[in-house]
mmCIF file of C-alpha atoms and ligand atoms in Angstrom:
data_model
loop_
_atom_site.group_PDB
_atom_site.id
_atom_site.type_symbol
_atom_site.label_atom_id
_atom_site.label_comp_id
_atom_site.label_asym_id
_atom_site.label_seq_id
_atom_site.Cartn_x
_atom_site.Cartn_y
_atom_site.Cartn_z
ATOM 1 C CA UNK V 1 88.687 121.850 74.039
ATOM 2 C CA UNK V 2 87.655 118.374 75.197
ATOM 3 C CA UNK V 3 88.006 117.807 78.939
ATOM 4 C CA UNK V 4 90.637 115.253 79.966
ATOM 5 C CA UNK V 5 89.668 112.040 81.702
ATOM 6 C CA UNK V 6 90.122 112.249 85.486
ATOM 7 C CA UNK V 7 92.735 110.260 87.434
ATOM 8 C CA UNK V 8 91.903 107.565 89.947
ATOM 9 C CA UNK V 9 93.847 107.218 93.227
ATOM 10 C CA UNK V 10 93.244 104.192 95.431
ATOM 11 C CA UNK V 11 94.303 104.492 99.064
ATOM 12 C CA UNK V 12 94.552 101.513 101.405
ATOM 13 C CA UNK V 13 96.087 100.858 104.781
ATOM 14 C CA UNK V 14 95.427 98.825 107.887
ATOM 15 C CA UNK V 15 92.546 99.767 110.122
ATOM 16 C CA UNK V 16 93.639 102.511 112.535
ATOM 17 C CA UNK V 17 96.685 103.584 110.493
ATOM 18 C CA UNK V 18 95.244 107.075 109.977
ATOM 19 C CA UNK V 19 93.655 106.923 106.496
ATOM 20 C CA UNK V 20 90.554 108.820 107.568
ATOM 21 C CA UNK V 21 92.582 111.489 109.371
ATOM 22 C CA UNK V 22 94.973 111.945 106.436
ATOM 23 C CA UNK V 23 92.201 112.012 103.827
ATOM 24 C CA UNK V 24 90.265 114.539 105.900
ATOM 25 C CA UNK V 25 93.313 116.834 105.824
ATOM 26 C CA UNK V 26 93.961 116.199 102.116
ATOM 27 C CA UNK V 27 90.357 116.958 101.089
ATOM 28 C CA UNK V 28 90.216 120.065 103.246
ATOM 29 C CA UNK V 29 93.255 121.461 101.468
ATOM 30 C CA UNK V 30 92.196 120.206 98.029
ATOM 31 C CA UNK V 31 88.388 120.334 97.851
ATOM 32 C CA UNK V 32 88.592 119.697 94.103
ATOM 33 C CA UNK V 33 89.440 116.034 94.835
ATOM 34 C CA UNK V 34 86.363 113.778 94.979
ATOM 35 C CA UNK V 35 86.111 110.993 97.555
ATOM 36 C CA UNK V 36 84.012 107.981 96.616
ATOM 37 C CA UNK V 37 81.295 106.928 99.065
ATOM 38 C CA UNK V 38 81.129 103.134 99.289
ATOM 39 C CA UNK V 39 78.207 100.861 100.044
ATOM 40 C CA UNK V 40 78.623 98.681 103.123
ATOM 41 C CA UNK V 41 76.705 96.132 105.174
ATOM 42 C CA UNK V 42 78.540 97.301 108.331
ATOM 43 C CA UNK V 43 76.480 99.015 111.031
ATOM 44 C CA UNK V 44 77.069 102.792 111.277
ATOM 45 C CA UNK V 45 79.414 103.902 114.057
ATOM 46 C CA UNK V 46 78.147 106.684 116.322
ATOM 47 C CA UNK V 47 78.197 109.909 114.311
ATOM 48 C CA UNK V 48 78.362 108.223 110.897
ATOM 49 C CA UNK V 49 75.668 109.269 108.432
ATOM 50 C CA UNK V 50 74.083 107.427 105.513
ATOM 51 C CA UNK V 51 75.136 108.991 102.219
ATOM 52 C CA UNK V 52 78.016 110.860 103.882
ATOM 53 C CA UNK V 53 80.378 108.219 105.317
ATOM 54 C CA UNK V 54 78.864 105.228 103.518
ATOM 55 C CA UNK V 55 75.661 104.086 101.887
ATOM 56 C CA UNK V 56 74.575 101.687 104.615
ATOM 57 C CA UNK V 57 72.683 98.672 103.332
ATOM 58 C CA UNK V 58 71.861 95.056 104.209
ATOM 59 C CA UNK V 59 73.363 91.883 102.720
ATOM 60 C CA UNK V 60 70.294 91.190 100.564
ATOM 61 C CA UNK V 61 70.445 94.588 98.851
ATOM 62 C CA UNK V 62 74.235 94.479 98.616
ATOM 63 C CA UNK V 63 74.241 91.111 96.799
ATOM 64 C CA UNK V 64 71.450 92.273 94.510
ATOM 65 C CA UNK V 65 73.863 95.051 93.488
ATOM 66 C CA UNK V 66 76.664 92.502 93.001
ATOM 67 C CA UNK V 67 74.430 90.361 90.746
ATOM 68 C CA UNK V 68 73.380 93.422 88.741
ATOM 69 C CA UNK V 69 77.035 94.333 88.119
ATOM 70 C CA UNK V 70 76.690 97.636 89.980
ATOM 71 C CA UNK V 71 80.107 97.455 91.660
ATOM 72 C CA UNK V 72 83.455 98.285 90.089
ATOM 73 C CA UNK V 73 84.928 96.206 92.917
ATOM 74 C CA UNK V 74 83.689 94.741 96.168
ATOM 75 C CA UNK V 75 85.137 92.711 99.020
ATOM 76 C CA UNK V 76 84.297 91.188 102.363
ATOM 77 C CA UNK V 77 86.371 92.587 105.225
ATOM 78 C CA UNK V 78 86.106 91.449 108.833
ATOM 79 C CA UNK V 79 82.602 90.018 108.306
ATOM 80 C CA UNK V 80 81.132 92.974 106.395
ATOM 81 C CA UNK V 81 80.811 93.706 102.655
ATOM 82 C CA UNK V 82 82.075 96.910 101.069
ATOM 83 C CA UNK V 83 81.789 98.007 97.427
ATOM 84 C CA UNK V 84 82.458 100.912 95.046
ATOM 85 C CA UNK V 85 79.627 102.006 92.757
ATOM 86 C CA UNK V 86 80.737 101.658 89.125
ATOM 87 C CA UNK V 87 78.334 104.238 87.649
ATOM 88 C CA UNK V 88 79.571 107.011 89.957
ATOM 89 C CA UNK V 89 83.262 106.351 89.196
ATOM 90 C CA UNK V 90 82.647 106.274 85.449
ATOM 91 C CA UNK V 91 80.561 109.452 85.526
ATOM 92 C CA UNK V 92 83.106 111.403 87.587
ATOM 93 C CA UNK V 93 86.165 110.245 85.615
ATOM 94 C CA UNK V 94 84.498 111.102 82.313
ATOM 95 C CA UNK V 95 83.806 114.594 83.688
ATOM 96 C CA UNK V 96 87.535 114.977 84.289
ATOM 97 C CA UNK V 97 87.345 114.802 88.100
ATOM 98 C CA UNK V 98 90.247 113.286 90.054
ATOM 99 C CA UNK V 99 88.892 110.610 92.381
ATOM 100 C CA UNK V 100 90.041 109.011 95.600
ATOM 101 C CA UNK V 101 88.853 105.567 96.680
ATOM 102 C CA UNK V 102 89.637 104.545 100.250
ATOM 103 C CA UNK V 103 89.299 100.761 100.059
ATOM 104 C CA UNK V 104 90.947 97.581 101.329
ATOM 105 C CA UNK V 105 93.572 95.568 99.458
ATOM 106 C CA UNK V 106 91.443 92.934 97.643
ATOM 107 C CA UNK V 107 89.287 95.660 96.134
ATOM 108 C CA UNK V 108 92.320 97.787 95.254
ATOM 109 C CA UNK V 109 93.919 94.922 93.347
ATOM 110 C CA UNK V 110 90.631 94.299 91.471
ATOM 111 C CA UNK V 111 90.721 97.972 90.410
ATOM 112 C CA UNK V 112 94.339 97.699 89.218
ATOM 113 C CA UNK V 113 93.337 94.770 86.963
ATOM 114 C CA UNK V 114 90.373 96.637 85.465
ATOM 115 C CA UNK V 115 91.967 100.100 85.317
ATOM 116 C CA UNK V 116 95.765 99.696 85.169
ATOM 117 C CA UNK V 117 96.255 103.489 85.062
ATOM 118 C CA UNK V 118 94.829 103.772 88.616
ATOM 119 C CA UNK V 119 97.479 104.827 91.161
ATOM 120 C CA UNK V 120 97.593 102.566 94.235
ATOM 121 C CA UNK V 121 98.903 104.109 97.480
ATOM 122 C CA UNK V 122 99.343 102.129 100.706
ATOM 123 C CA UNK V 123 99.550 103.890 104.093
ATOM 124 C CA UNK V 124 101.870 102.023 106.466
ATOM 125 C CA UNK V 125 102.028 102.397 110.261
ATOM 126 C CA UNK V 126 105.402 103.217 111.895
ATOM 127 C CA UNK V 127 105.009 99.797 113.651
ATOM 128 C CA UNK V 128 102.311 97.211 114.371
ATOM 129 C CA UNK V 129 102.441 98.199 118.080
ATOM 130 C CA UNK V 130 101.703 101.844 117.230
ATOM 131 C CA UNK V 131 98.840 100.693 114.978
ATOM 132 C CA UNK V 132 97.225 98.722 117.824
ATOM 133 C CA UNK V 133 97.666 101.739 120.103
ATOM 134 C CA UNK V 134 95.882 104.057 117.590
ATOM 135 C CA UNK V 135 93.101 101.554 116.965
ATOM 136 C CA UNK V 136 92.396 101.189 120.688
ATOM 137 C CA UNK V 137 92.779 104.939 121.245
ATOM 138 C CA UNK V 138 90.064 105.647 118.670
ATOM 139 C CA UNK V 139 87.612 103.775 120.908
ATOM 140 C CA UNK V 140 85.171 102.834 118.149
ATOM 141 C CA UNK V 141 85.384 99.018 118.169
ATOM 142 C CA UNK V 142 84.854 96.271 120.720
ATOM 143 C CA UNK V 143 87.649 93.807 121.507
ATOM 144 C CA UNK V 144 86.449 91.182 118.969
ATOM 145 C CA UNK V 145 86.386 93.746 116.150
ATOM 146 C CA UNK V 146 89.848 95.032 117.168
ATOM 147 C CA UNK V 147 91.244 91.487 117.119
ATOM 148 C CA UNK V 148 89.625 90.874 113.711
ATOM 149 C CA UNK V 149 91.191 94.027 112.319
ATOM 150 C CA UNK V 150 94.627 93.201 113.750
ATOM 151 C CA UNK V 151 94.344 89.745 112.191
ATOM 152 C CA UNK V 152 94.119 91.370 108.732
ATOM 153 C CA UNK V 153 97.200 93.537 109.314
ATOM 154 C CA UNK V 154 99.977 91.172 108.215
ATOM 155 C CA UNK V 155 98.097 89.995 105.116
ATOM 156 C CA UNK V 156 97.467 93.611 104.116
ATOM 157 C CA UNK V 157 101.067 94.715 104.663
ATOM 158 C CA UNK V 158 102.145 91.804 102.423
ATOM 159 C CA UNK V 159 99.752 93.098 99.714
ATOM 160 C CA UNK V 160 101.310 96.557 99.917
ATOM 161 C CA UNK V 161 104.217 95.213 97.830
ATOM 162 C CA UNK V 162 101.885 95.266 94.812
ATOM 163 C CA UNK V 163 101.066 98.968 95.277
ATOM 164 C CA UNK V 164 102.624 101.816 93.275
ATOM 165 C CA UNK V 165 103.548 103.803 96.425
ATOM 166 C CA UNK V 166 103.829 103.275 100.190
ATOM 167 C CA UNK V 167 103.601 106.189 102.640
ATOM 168 C CA UNK V 168 104.516 105.746 106.331
ATOM 169 C CA UNK V 169 102.150 107.691 108.595
ATOM 170 C CA UNK V 170 104.529 108.571 111.432
ATOM 171 C CA UNK V 171 104.097 112.346 111.405
ATOM 172 C CA UNK V 172 100.764 113.435 109.897
ATOM 173 C CA UNK V 173 102.286 116.517 108.244
ATOM 174 C CA UNK V 174 105.058 114.507 106.605
ATOM 175 C CA UNK V 175 102.659 111.799 105.393
ATOM 176 C CA UNK V 176 100.283 114.436 103.989
ATOM 177 C CA UNK V 177 103.156 116.086 102.068
ATOM 178 C CA UNK V 178 104.137 112.723 100.589
ATOM 179 C CA UNK V 179 100.546 112.054 99.526
ATOM 180 C CA UNK V 180 100.338 115.480 97.889
ATOM 181 C CA UNK V 181 103.609 114.861 96.055
ATOM 182 C CA UNK V 182 102.212 111.629 94.608
ATOM 183 C CA UNK V 183 98.827 113.061 93.624
ATOM 184 C CA UNK V 184 100.015 116.429 92.243
ATOM 185 C CA UNK V 185 103.328 115.338 90.730
HETATM 186 P P1 LIG R 1 91.790 104.676 109.776
HETATM 187 O O1 LIG R 1 90.855 105.597 109.024
HETATM 188 O O2 LIG R 1 92.982 104.278 108.971
HETATM 189 O O3 LIG R 1 91.112 103.478 110.385
HETATM 190 P P2 LIG R 1 91.941 106.908 111.691
HETATM 191 O O4 LIG R 1 92.171 108.070 110.764
HETATM 192 O O5 LIG R 1 90.589 106.725 112.287
HETATM 193 O O6 LIG R 1 92.406 105.523 110.996
HETATM 194 O O7 LIG R 1 93.053 107.028 112.833
HETATM 195 C C1 LIG R 1 93.080 106.132 113.943
HETATM 196 C C2 LIG R 1 93.526 106.904 115.191
HETATM 197 O O8 LIG R 1 94.917 107.241 115.052
HETATM 198 C C3 LIG R 1 92.771 108.202 115.385
HETATM 199 O O9 LIG R 1 92.504 108.367 116.770
HETATM 200 C C4 LIG R 1 93.749 109.276 114.866
HETATM 201 O O10 LIG R 1 93.576 110.510 115.515
HETATM 202 C C5 LIG R 1 95.112 108.649 115.199
HETATM 203 N N1 LIG R 1 96.199 109.047 114.262
HETATM 204 C C6 LIG R 1 96.135 109.134 112.910
HETATM 205 N N2 LIG R 1 97.330 109.494 112.378
HETATM 206 C C7 LIG R 1 98.178 109.627 113.425
HETATM 207 C C8 LIG R 1 99.586 109.974 113.539
HETATM 208 N N3 LIG R 1 100.351 110.258 112.478
HETATM 209 N N4 LIG R 1 100.125 110.007 114.776
HETATM 210 C C9 LIG R 1 99.351 109.701 115.869
HETATM 211 N N5 LIG R 1 98.041 109.370 115.845
HETATM 212 C C10 LIG R 1 97.450 109.329 114.637
HETATM 213 P P1 LIG R 2 85.703 100.560 108.118
HETATM 214 O O1 LIG R 2 84.747 99.505 108.587
HETATM 215 O O2 LIG R 2 86.834 100.779 109.103
HETATM 216 O O3 LIG R 2 85.007 101.825 107.688
HETATM 217 O O4 LIG R 2 86.384 99.979 106.801
HETATM 218 C C1 LIG R 2 86.987 98.721 106.819
HETATM 219 C C2 LIG R 2 87.814 98.531 105.565
HETATM 220 O O5 LIG R 2 86.972 98.545 104.399
HETATM 221 C C3 LIG R 2 88.848 99.656 105.367
HETATM 222 O O6 LIG R 2 90.089 99.039 105.019
HETATM 223 C C4 LIG R 2 88.297 100.436 104.186
HETATM 224 O O7 LIG R 2 89.331 101.006 103.412
HETATM 225 C C5 LIG R 2 87.589 99.331 103.409
HETATM 226 N N1 LIG R 2 86.576 99.824 102.461
HETATM 227 C C6 LIG R 2 85.735 100.888 102.580
HETATM 228 N N2 LIG R 2 84.982 101.009 101.490
HETATM 229 C C7 LIG R 2 85.343 100.008 100.627
HETATM 230 C C8 LIG R 2 84.921 99.614 99.306
HETATM 231 O O8 LIG R 2 84.067 100.199 98.663
HETATM 232 N N3 LIG R 2 85.535 98.521 98.780
HETATM 233 C C9 LIG R 2 86.493 97.820 99.432
HETATM 234 N N4 LIG R 2 87.045 96.782 98.798
HETATM 235 N N5 LIG R 2 86.913 98.169 100.652
HETATM 236 C C10 LIG R 2 86.338 99.243 101.252
#
């Protein structure tokens, strides 16, 4: 029997809302889900590895990829470029794998235009104050980067209205259950 095409889930949410934490839990429980590794011009944070967290690159290489049509979507976020490799997504979907992309809102909306069957999920914070608290608590960004990320918050929350689902990450367990209900419905 011919294998079915895989499903594509796009997850977005403001910086510090808990996407990484939630996806880590989701993938641990469901190792059959594939997480896309994006290319970025951002510098690696301590502990991040090339080819594991991101494919780290410079602007020259990144824009060569853009010109060659290598990205399914790409966007600039807080001064850095991020993009999803088209060839990888196509290969995995045609193999029947279910994929997760963890990307920001402009890229997610580009995906929805190209692949309307993609499921867009937005992770919301319980409040903007709690989001700032988590972002500072993570201790990975300097003040300028934190301010830049907070600046994007309201625009991104506005975009969430165009998503198929919104999940509030108040309790991690509850948010994980909701994500599972959407993905495995
Ligand atoms: P993102 O990937 O969205 O930028 P992270 O997963 O790095 O966010 O989470 C940011 C910080 O918030 C981390 O220190 C994480 O442990 C914490 N965090 C995530 N989810 C929750 C939650 N539901 N309640 C409290 N803290 C959380
Ligand atoms: P961070 O620098 O915190 O790793 O990521 C910053 C933002 O870029 C996050 O909102 C993350 O979801 C988004 N992002 C990561 N990879 C991609 C990608 O390939 N495309 C787009 N459009 N956004 C991405």
